[in-house]
Tab-separated table of C-alpha atoms in Angstrom:
chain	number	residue	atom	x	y	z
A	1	UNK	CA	-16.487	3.115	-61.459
A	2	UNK	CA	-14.727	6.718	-61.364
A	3	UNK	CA	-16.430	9.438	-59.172
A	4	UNK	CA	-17.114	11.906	-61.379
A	5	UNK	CA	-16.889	15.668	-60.525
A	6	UNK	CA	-20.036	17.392	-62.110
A	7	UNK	CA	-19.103	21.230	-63.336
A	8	UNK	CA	-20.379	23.824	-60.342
A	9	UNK	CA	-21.145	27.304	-60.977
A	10	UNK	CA	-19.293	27.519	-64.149
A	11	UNK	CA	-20.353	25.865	-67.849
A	12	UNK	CA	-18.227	23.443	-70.022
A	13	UNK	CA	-16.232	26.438	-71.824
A	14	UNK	CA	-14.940	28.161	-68.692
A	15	UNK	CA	-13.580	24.602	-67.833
A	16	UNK	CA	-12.198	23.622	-70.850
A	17	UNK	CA	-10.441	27.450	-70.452
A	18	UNK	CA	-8.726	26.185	-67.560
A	19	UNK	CA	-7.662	22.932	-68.889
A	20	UNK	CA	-6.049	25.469	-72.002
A	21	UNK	CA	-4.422	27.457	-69.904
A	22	UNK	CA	-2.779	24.636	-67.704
A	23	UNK	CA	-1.588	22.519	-71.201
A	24	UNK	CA	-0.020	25.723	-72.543
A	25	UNK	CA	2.109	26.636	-69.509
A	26	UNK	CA	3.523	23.642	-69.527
A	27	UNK	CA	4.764	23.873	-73.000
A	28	UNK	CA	8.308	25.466	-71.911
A	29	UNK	CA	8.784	28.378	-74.551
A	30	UNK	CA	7.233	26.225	-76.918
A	31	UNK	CA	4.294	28.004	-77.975
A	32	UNK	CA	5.301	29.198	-81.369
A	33	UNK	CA	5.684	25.485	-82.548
A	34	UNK	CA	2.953	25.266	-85.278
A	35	UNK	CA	1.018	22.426	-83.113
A	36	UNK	CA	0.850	24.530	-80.619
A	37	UNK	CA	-0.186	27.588	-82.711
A	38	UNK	CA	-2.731	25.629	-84.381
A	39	UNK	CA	-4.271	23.595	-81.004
A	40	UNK	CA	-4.270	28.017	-80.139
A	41	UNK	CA	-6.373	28.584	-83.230
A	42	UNK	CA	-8.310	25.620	-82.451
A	43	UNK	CA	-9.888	27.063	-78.862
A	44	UNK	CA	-9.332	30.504	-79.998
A	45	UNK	CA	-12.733	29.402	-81.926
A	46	UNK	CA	-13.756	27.491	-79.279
A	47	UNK	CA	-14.157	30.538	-76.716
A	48	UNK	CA	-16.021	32.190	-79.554
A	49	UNK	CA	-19.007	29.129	-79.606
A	50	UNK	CA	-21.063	27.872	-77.764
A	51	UNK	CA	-22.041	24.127	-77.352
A	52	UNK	CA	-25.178	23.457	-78.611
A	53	UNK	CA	-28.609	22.488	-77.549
A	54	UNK	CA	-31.690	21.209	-78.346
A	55	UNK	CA	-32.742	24.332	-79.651
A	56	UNK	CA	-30.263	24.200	-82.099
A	57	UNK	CA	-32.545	22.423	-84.957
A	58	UNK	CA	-29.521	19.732	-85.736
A	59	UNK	CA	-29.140	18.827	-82.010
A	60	UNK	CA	-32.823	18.840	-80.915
A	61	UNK	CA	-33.136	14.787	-80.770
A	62	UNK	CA	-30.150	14.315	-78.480
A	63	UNK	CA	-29.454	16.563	-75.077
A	64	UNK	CA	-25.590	16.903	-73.789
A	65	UNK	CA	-26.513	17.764	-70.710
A	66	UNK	CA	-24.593	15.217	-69.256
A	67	UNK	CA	-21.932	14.779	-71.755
A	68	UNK	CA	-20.515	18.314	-71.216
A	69	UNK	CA	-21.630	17.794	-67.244
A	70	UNK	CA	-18.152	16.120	-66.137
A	71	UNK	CA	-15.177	18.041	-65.227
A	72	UNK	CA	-13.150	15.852	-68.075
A	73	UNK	CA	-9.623	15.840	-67.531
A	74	UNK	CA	-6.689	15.511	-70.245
A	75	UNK	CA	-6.513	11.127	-70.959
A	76	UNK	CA	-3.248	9.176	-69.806
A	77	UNK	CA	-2.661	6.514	-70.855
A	78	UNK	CA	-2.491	3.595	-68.782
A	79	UNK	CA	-0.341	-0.090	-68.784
A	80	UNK	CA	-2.245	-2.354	-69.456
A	81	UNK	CA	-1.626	-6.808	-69.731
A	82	UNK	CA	-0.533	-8.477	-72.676
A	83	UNK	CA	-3.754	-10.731	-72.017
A	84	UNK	CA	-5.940	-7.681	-71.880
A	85	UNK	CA	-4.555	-6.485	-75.663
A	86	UNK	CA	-4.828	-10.194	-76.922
A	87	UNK	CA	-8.286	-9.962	-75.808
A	88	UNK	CA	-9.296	-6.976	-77.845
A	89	UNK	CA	-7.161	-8.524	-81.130
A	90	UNK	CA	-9.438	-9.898	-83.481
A	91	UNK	CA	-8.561	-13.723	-84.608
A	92	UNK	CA	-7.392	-14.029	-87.921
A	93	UNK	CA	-7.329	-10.950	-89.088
A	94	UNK	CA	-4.263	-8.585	-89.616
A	95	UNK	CA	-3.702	-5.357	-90.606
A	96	UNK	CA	-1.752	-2.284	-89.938
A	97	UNK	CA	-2.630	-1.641	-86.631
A	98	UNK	CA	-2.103	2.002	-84.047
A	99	UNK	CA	-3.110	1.811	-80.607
A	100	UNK	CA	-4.156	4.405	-78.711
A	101	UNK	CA	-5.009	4.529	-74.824
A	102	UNK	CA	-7.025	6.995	-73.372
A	103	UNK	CA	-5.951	9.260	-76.861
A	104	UNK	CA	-2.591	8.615	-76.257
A	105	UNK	CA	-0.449	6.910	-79.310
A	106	UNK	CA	0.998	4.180	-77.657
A	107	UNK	CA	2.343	2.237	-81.287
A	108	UNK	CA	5.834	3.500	-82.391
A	109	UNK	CA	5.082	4.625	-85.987
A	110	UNK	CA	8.380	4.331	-86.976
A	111	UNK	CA	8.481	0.682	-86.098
A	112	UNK	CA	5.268	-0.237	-88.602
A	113	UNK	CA	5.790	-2.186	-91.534
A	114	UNK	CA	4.369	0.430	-93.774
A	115	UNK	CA	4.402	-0.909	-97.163
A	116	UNK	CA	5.862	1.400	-100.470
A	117	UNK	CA	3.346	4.245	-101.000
A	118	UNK	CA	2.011	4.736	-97.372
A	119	UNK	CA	3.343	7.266	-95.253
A	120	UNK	CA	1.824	8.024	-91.227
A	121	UNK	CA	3.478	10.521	-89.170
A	122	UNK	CA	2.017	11.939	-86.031
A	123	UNK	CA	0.450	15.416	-86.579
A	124	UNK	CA	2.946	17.128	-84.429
A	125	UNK	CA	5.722	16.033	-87.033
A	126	UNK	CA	3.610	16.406	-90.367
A	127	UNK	CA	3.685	20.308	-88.618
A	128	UNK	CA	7.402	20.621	-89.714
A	129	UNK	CA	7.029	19.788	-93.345
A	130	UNK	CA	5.933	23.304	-94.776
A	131	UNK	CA	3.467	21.829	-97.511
A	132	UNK	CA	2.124	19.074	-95.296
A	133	UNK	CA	1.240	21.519	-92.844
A	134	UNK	CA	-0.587	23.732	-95.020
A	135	UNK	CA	-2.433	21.173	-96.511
A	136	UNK	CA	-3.627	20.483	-92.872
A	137	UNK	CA	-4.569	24.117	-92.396
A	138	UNK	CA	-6.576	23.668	-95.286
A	139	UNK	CA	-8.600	20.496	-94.514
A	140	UNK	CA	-9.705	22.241	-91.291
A	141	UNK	CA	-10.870	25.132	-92.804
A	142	UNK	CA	-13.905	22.849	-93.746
A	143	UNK	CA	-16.847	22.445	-91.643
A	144	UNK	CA	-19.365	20.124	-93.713
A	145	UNK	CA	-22.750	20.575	-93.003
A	146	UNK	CA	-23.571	19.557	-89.431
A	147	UNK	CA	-24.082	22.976	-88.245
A	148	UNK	CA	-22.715	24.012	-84.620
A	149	UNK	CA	-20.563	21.720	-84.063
A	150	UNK	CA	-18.549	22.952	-81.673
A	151	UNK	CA	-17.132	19.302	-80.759
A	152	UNK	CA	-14.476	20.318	-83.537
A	153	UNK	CA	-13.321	23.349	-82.237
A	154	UNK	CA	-13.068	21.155	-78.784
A	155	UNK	CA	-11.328	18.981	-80.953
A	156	UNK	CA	-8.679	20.842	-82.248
A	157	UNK	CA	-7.576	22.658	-78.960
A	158	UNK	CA	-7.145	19.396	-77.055
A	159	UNK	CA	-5.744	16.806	-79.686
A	160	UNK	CA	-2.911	15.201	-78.390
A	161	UNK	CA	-0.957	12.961	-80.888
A	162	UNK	CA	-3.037	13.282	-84.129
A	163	UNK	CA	-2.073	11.030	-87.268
A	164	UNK	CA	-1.784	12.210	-90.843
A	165	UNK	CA	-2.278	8.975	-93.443
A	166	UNK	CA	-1.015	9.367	-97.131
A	167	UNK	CA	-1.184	7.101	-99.808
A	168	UNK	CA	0.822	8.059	-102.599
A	169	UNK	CA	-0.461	8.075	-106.060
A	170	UNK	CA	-1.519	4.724	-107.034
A	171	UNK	CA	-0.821	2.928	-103.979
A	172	UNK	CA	-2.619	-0.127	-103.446
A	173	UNK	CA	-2.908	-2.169	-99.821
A	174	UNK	CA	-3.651	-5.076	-99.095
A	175	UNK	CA	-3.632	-4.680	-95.408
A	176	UNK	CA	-6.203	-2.151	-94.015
A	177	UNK	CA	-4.691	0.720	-91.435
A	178	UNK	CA	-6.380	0.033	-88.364
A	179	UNK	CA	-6.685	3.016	-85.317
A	180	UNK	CA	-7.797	1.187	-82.160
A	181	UNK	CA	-8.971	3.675	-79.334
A	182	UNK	CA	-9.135	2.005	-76.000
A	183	UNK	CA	-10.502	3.512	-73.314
A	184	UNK	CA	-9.484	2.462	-69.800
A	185	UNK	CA	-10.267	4.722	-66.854
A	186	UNK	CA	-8.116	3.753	-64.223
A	187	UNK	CA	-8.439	6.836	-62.091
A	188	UNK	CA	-10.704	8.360	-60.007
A	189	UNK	CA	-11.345	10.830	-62.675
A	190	UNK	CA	-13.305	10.971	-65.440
A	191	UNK	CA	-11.399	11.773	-69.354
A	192	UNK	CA	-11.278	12.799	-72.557
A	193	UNK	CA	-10.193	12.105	-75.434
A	194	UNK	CA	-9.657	13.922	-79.107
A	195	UNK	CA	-8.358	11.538	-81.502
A	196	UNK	CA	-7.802	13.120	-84.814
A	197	UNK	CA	-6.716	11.742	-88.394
A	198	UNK	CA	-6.300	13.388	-91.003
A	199	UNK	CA	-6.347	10.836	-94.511
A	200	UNK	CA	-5.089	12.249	-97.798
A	201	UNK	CA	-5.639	9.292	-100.376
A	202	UNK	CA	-3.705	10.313	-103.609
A	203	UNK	CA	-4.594	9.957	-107.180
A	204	UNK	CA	-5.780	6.295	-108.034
A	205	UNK	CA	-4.780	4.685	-104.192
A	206	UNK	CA	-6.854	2.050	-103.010
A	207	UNK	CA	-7.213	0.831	-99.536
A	208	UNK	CA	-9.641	0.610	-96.145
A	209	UNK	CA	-8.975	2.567	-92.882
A	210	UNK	CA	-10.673	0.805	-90.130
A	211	UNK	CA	-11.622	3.239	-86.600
A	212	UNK	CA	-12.465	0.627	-83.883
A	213	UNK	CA	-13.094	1.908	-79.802
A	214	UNK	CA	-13.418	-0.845	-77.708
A	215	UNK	CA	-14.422	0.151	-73.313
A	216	UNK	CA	-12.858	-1.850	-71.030
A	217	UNK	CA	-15.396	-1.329	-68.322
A	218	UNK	CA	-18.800	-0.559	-68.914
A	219	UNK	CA	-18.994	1.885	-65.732
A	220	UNK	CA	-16.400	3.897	-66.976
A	221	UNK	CA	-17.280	7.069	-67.617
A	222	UNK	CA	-15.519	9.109	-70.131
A	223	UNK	CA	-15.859	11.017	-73.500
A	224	UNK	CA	-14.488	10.279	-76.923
A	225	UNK	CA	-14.512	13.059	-79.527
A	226	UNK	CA	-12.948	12.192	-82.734
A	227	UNK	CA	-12.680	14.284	-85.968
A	228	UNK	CA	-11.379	12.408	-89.428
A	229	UNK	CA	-10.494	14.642	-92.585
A	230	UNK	CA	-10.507	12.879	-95.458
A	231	UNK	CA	-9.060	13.754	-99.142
A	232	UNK	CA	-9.863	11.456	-101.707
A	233	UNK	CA	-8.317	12.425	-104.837
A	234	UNK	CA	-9.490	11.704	-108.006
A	235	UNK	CA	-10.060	7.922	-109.543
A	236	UNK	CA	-9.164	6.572	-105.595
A	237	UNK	CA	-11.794	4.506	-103.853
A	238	UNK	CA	-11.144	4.350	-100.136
A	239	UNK	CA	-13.515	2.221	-97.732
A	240	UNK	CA	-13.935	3.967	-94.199
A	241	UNK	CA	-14.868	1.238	-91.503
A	242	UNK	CA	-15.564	2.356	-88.065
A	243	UNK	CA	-17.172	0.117	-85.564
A	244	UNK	CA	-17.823	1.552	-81.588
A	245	UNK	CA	-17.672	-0.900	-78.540
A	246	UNK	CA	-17.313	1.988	-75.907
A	247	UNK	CA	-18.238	1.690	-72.354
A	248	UNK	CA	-22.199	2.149	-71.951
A	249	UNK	CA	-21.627	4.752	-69.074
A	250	UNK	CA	-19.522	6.824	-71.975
A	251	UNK	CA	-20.273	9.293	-74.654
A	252	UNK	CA	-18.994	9.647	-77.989
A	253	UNK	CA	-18.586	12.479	-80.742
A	254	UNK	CA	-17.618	11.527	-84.044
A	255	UNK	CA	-17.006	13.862	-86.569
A	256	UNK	CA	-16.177	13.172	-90.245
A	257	UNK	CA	-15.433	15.040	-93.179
A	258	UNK	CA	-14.768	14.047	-96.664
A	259	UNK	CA	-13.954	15.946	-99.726
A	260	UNK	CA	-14.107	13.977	-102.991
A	261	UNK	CA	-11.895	14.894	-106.632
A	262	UNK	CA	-13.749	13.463	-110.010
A	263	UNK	CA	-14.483	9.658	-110.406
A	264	UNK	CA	-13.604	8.835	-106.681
A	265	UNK	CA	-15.498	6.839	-104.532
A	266	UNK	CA	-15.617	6.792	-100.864
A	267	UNK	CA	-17.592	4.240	-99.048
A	268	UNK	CA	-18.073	4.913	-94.928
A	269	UNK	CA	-19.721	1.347	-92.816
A	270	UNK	CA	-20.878	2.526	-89.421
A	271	UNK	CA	-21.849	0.128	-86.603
A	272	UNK	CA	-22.445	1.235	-83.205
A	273	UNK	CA	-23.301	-1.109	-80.352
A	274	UNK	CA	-21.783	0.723	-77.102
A	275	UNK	CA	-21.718	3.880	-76.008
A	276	UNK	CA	-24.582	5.769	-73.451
A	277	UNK	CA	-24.601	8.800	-75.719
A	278	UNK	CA	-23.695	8.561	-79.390
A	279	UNK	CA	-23.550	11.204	-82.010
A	280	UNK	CA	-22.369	10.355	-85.230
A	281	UNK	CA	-21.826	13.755	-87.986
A	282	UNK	CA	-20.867	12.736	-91.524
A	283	UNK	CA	-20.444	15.491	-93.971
A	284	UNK	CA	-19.038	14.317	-97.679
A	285	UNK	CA	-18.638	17.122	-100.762
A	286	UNK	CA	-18.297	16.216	-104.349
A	287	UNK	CA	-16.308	18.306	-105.853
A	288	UNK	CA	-15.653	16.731	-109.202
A	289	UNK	CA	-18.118	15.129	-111.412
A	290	UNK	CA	-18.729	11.006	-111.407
A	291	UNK	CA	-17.942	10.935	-107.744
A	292	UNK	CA	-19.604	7.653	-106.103
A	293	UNK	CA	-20.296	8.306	-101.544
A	294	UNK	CA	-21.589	5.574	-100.104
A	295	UNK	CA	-23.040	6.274	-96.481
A	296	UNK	CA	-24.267	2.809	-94.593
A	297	UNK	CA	-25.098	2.612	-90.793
A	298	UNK	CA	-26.416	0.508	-88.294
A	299	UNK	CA	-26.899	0.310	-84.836
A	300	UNK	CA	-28.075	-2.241	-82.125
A	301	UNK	CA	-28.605	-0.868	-78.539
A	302	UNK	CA	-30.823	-1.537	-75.376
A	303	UNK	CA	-31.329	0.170	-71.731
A	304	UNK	CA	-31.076	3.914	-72.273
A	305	UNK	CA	-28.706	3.921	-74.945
A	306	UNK	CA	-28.704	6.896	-77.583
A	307	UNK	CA	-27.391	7.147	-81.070
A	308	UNK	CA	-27.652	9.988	-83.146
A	309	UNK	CA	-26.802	9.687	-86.966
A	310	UNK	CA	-26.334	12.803	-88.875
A	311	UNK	CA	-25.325	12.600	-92.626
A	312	UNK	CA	-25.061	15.330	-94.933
A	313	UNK	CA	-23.673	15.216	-98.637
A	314	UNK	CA	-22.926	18.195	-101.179
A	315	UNK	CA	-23.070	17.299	-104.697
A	316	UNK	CA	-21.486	20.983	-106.039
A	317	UNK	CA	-21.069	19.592	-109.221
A	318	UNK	CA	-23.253	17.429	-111.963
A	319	UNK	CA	-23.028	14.004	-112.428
A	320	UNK	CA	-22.638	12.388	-109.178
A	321	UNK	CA	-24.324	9.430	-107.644
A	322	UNK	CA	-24.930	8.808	-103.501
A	323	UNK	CA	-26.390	5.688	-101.799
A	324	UNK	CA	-27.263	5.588	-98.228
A	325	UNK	CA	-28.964	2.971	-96.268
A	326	UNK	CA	-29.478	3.166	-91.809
A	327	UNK	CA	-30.780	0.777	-89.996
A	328	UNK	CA	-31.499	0.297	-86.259
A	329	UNK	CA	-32.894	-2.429	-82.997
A	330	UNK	CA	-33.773	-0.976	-79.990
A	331	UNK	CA	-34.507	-2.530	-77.405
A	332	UNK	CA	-35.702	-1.549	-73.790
A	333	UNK	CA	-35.760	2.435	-73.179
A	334	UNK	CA	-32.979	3.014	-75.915
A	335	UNK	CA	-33.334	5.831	-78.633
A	336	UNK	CA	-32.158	6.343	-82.061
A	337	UNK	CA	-31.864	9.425	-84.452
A	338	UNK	CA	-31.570	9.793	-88.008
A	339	UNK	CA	-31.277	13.109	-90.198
A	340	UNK	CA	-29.853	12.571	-93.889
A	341	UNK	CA	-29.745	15.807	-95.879
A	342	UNK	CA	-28.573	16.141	-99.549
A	343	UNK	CA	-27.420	19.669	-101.394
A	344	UNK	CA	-28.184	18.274	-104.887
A	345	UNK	CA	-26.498	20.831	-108.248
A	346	UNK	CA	-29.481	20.622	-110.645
A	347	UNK	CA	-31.133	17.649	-111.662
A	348	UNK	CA	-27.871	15.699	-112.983
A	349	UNK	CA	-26.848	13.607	-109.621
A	350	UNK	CA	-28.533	11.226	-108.349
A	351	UNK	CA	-29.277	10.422	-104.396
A	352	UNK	CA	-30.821	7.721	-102.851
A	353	UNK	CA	-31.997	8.185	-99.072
A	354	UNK	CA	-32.754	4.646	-96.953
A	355	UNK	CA	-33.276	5.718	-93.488
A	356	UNK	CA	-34.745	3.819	-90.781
């Protein structure tokens, strides 16, 4: 188990500062690149927040006292066995799979066999295609409706090898794009990670993106803070799995946002059975009529465990339809949190809430 170094006379911000300043003079005369510029804009807002608390009325169910406790340093990632990877392949089932340890991409992207109509670049390279990288600058302009979340901003400032998915217009996979986070300490040092993806599903694609974070040691002690932004154009249907195995000694952030053209339908399947602190924040937005969002969840935890589900969807237009259905075992001293909130246009969509 990692000793970890608790923060001492100074609070999480001033220490993430430090970490800022240390990444950017290492960048070499680099820091126009527009990564660089936009990791700046990301703790340029940063500085500006503060993390919330339980006074905040969408955090008051889950403290982060001891997530933002640690003096986190930057992930690395680590070798590890052939047996080790075998172990966290799942039998019989194959897909198009990146592999990141400790946040770092360690799957050469130009080596995948991407079928016709799928595209995955890291973020640092979609940065040099000039409409690519203002479509990006738009997508995180958006910040749902989990309020004070300043996990994103966190996000954005320390996001080392993001991903950008497209599927061209039409596309269909049979294969589902699979992002498996492991997380192996190694060090006498607690990390973190920022994993980011950004998913643009064009007119009419169909496929699944699966998120999977498997802990190789339940002591370790480390924190995972992911933000997806999702496009679904219209007439696409795109199923979002995501399915958390972390370390019971670690903490996890994930952040998802989904905007949604006419007559698509996005479908996100949640299931959380590691992590010590868990905080999930969906936020989906209609913005076309006959849009279908399907939100489903469920958790199974024990000990002192802690997941925190927080949903919100945005019908802005008429004629929309949302399903959502959470459901939870606890066991022991282990706690779990639910808020689902709906911004309904008139009376012409239609939302149905299953919570726990």
């Amino acid at each position: 188990m990692p000793a970890t170094s608790t923060i001492e006379k100074m609070d999480a911000t001033t220490w993430f500062s430090t970490l800022f300043s240390a990444y950017e003079s290492n960048l070499n005369g680099h820091r126009d690149h527009p990564h660089a510029q936009f990791r700046r804009a990301g703790f340029d807002a940063l500085v500006e927040r503060t993390f919330p608390t339980r006074r905040d009325e969408d955090w008051k169910y889950t403290g982060l006292t001891k997530v933002l406790a640690n003096k986190y340093q930057e992930g690395k990632a680590v070798e590890l066995s052939d047996e080790q990877l075998d172990n966290l392949t799942i039998q019989g089932f194959d897909s198009l799979k990146l592999v990141f340890i400790n946040g770092v991409l360690s799957t050469n992207v130009e080596d995948l066999p991407l079928p016709d109509g799928l595209r995955i670049l890291r973020l640092e390279e979609a940065f040099s295609e000039g409409e690519l990288s203002s479509w990006i600058q738009s997508q995180s302009s958006y910040e749902g409706g989990t309020t004070k979340n300043t996990f994103v901003q966190l996000n954005q400032a320390f996001g080392q090898e993001g991903v950008v998915i497209i599927a061209e217009p039409n596309a269909q996979f049979t294969l589902p794009i699979e992002l498996l986070y492991i997380n192996s300490v190694g060090t006498e040092e607690s990390h973190f990670s920022n994993p980011q993806v950004f998913v643009h599903a064009q007119r009419g694609a169909s496929f699944s993106i699966i998120e999977r974070y498997e802990g190789l040691d339940d002591e370790d002690v480390y924190l995972t803070n992911t933000v997806n932004r999702i496009y679904v154009e219209e007439n696409t249907h795109l199923h979002h799995y995501r399915l958390q195995l972390e370390s019971s000694s670690a903490y996890q952030i994930n952040s998802t946002f989904v905007q949604q053209d006419r007559s698509s339908t996005y479908s996100s399947y949640n299931l959380d059975l590691g992590g010590g602190i868990v905080r999930n924040n969906i936020s989906a937005l209609s913005k076309g009529s006959g849009t279908e969002t399907n939100l489903f969840g469920t958790y199974v935890i024990n000990g002192t465990q802690h997941v925190d589900n927080q949903t919100f969807i945005d019908h802005a237009v008429p004629h929309c339809v949302s399903n959502e259905l959470y459901r939870g075992v606890l066991d022991d001293k282990s706690r779990g949190v639910f808020n689902g909130k709906a911004l309904v246009f008139w009376a012409s969509c239609l939302t149905i809430t299953l919570p726990l």
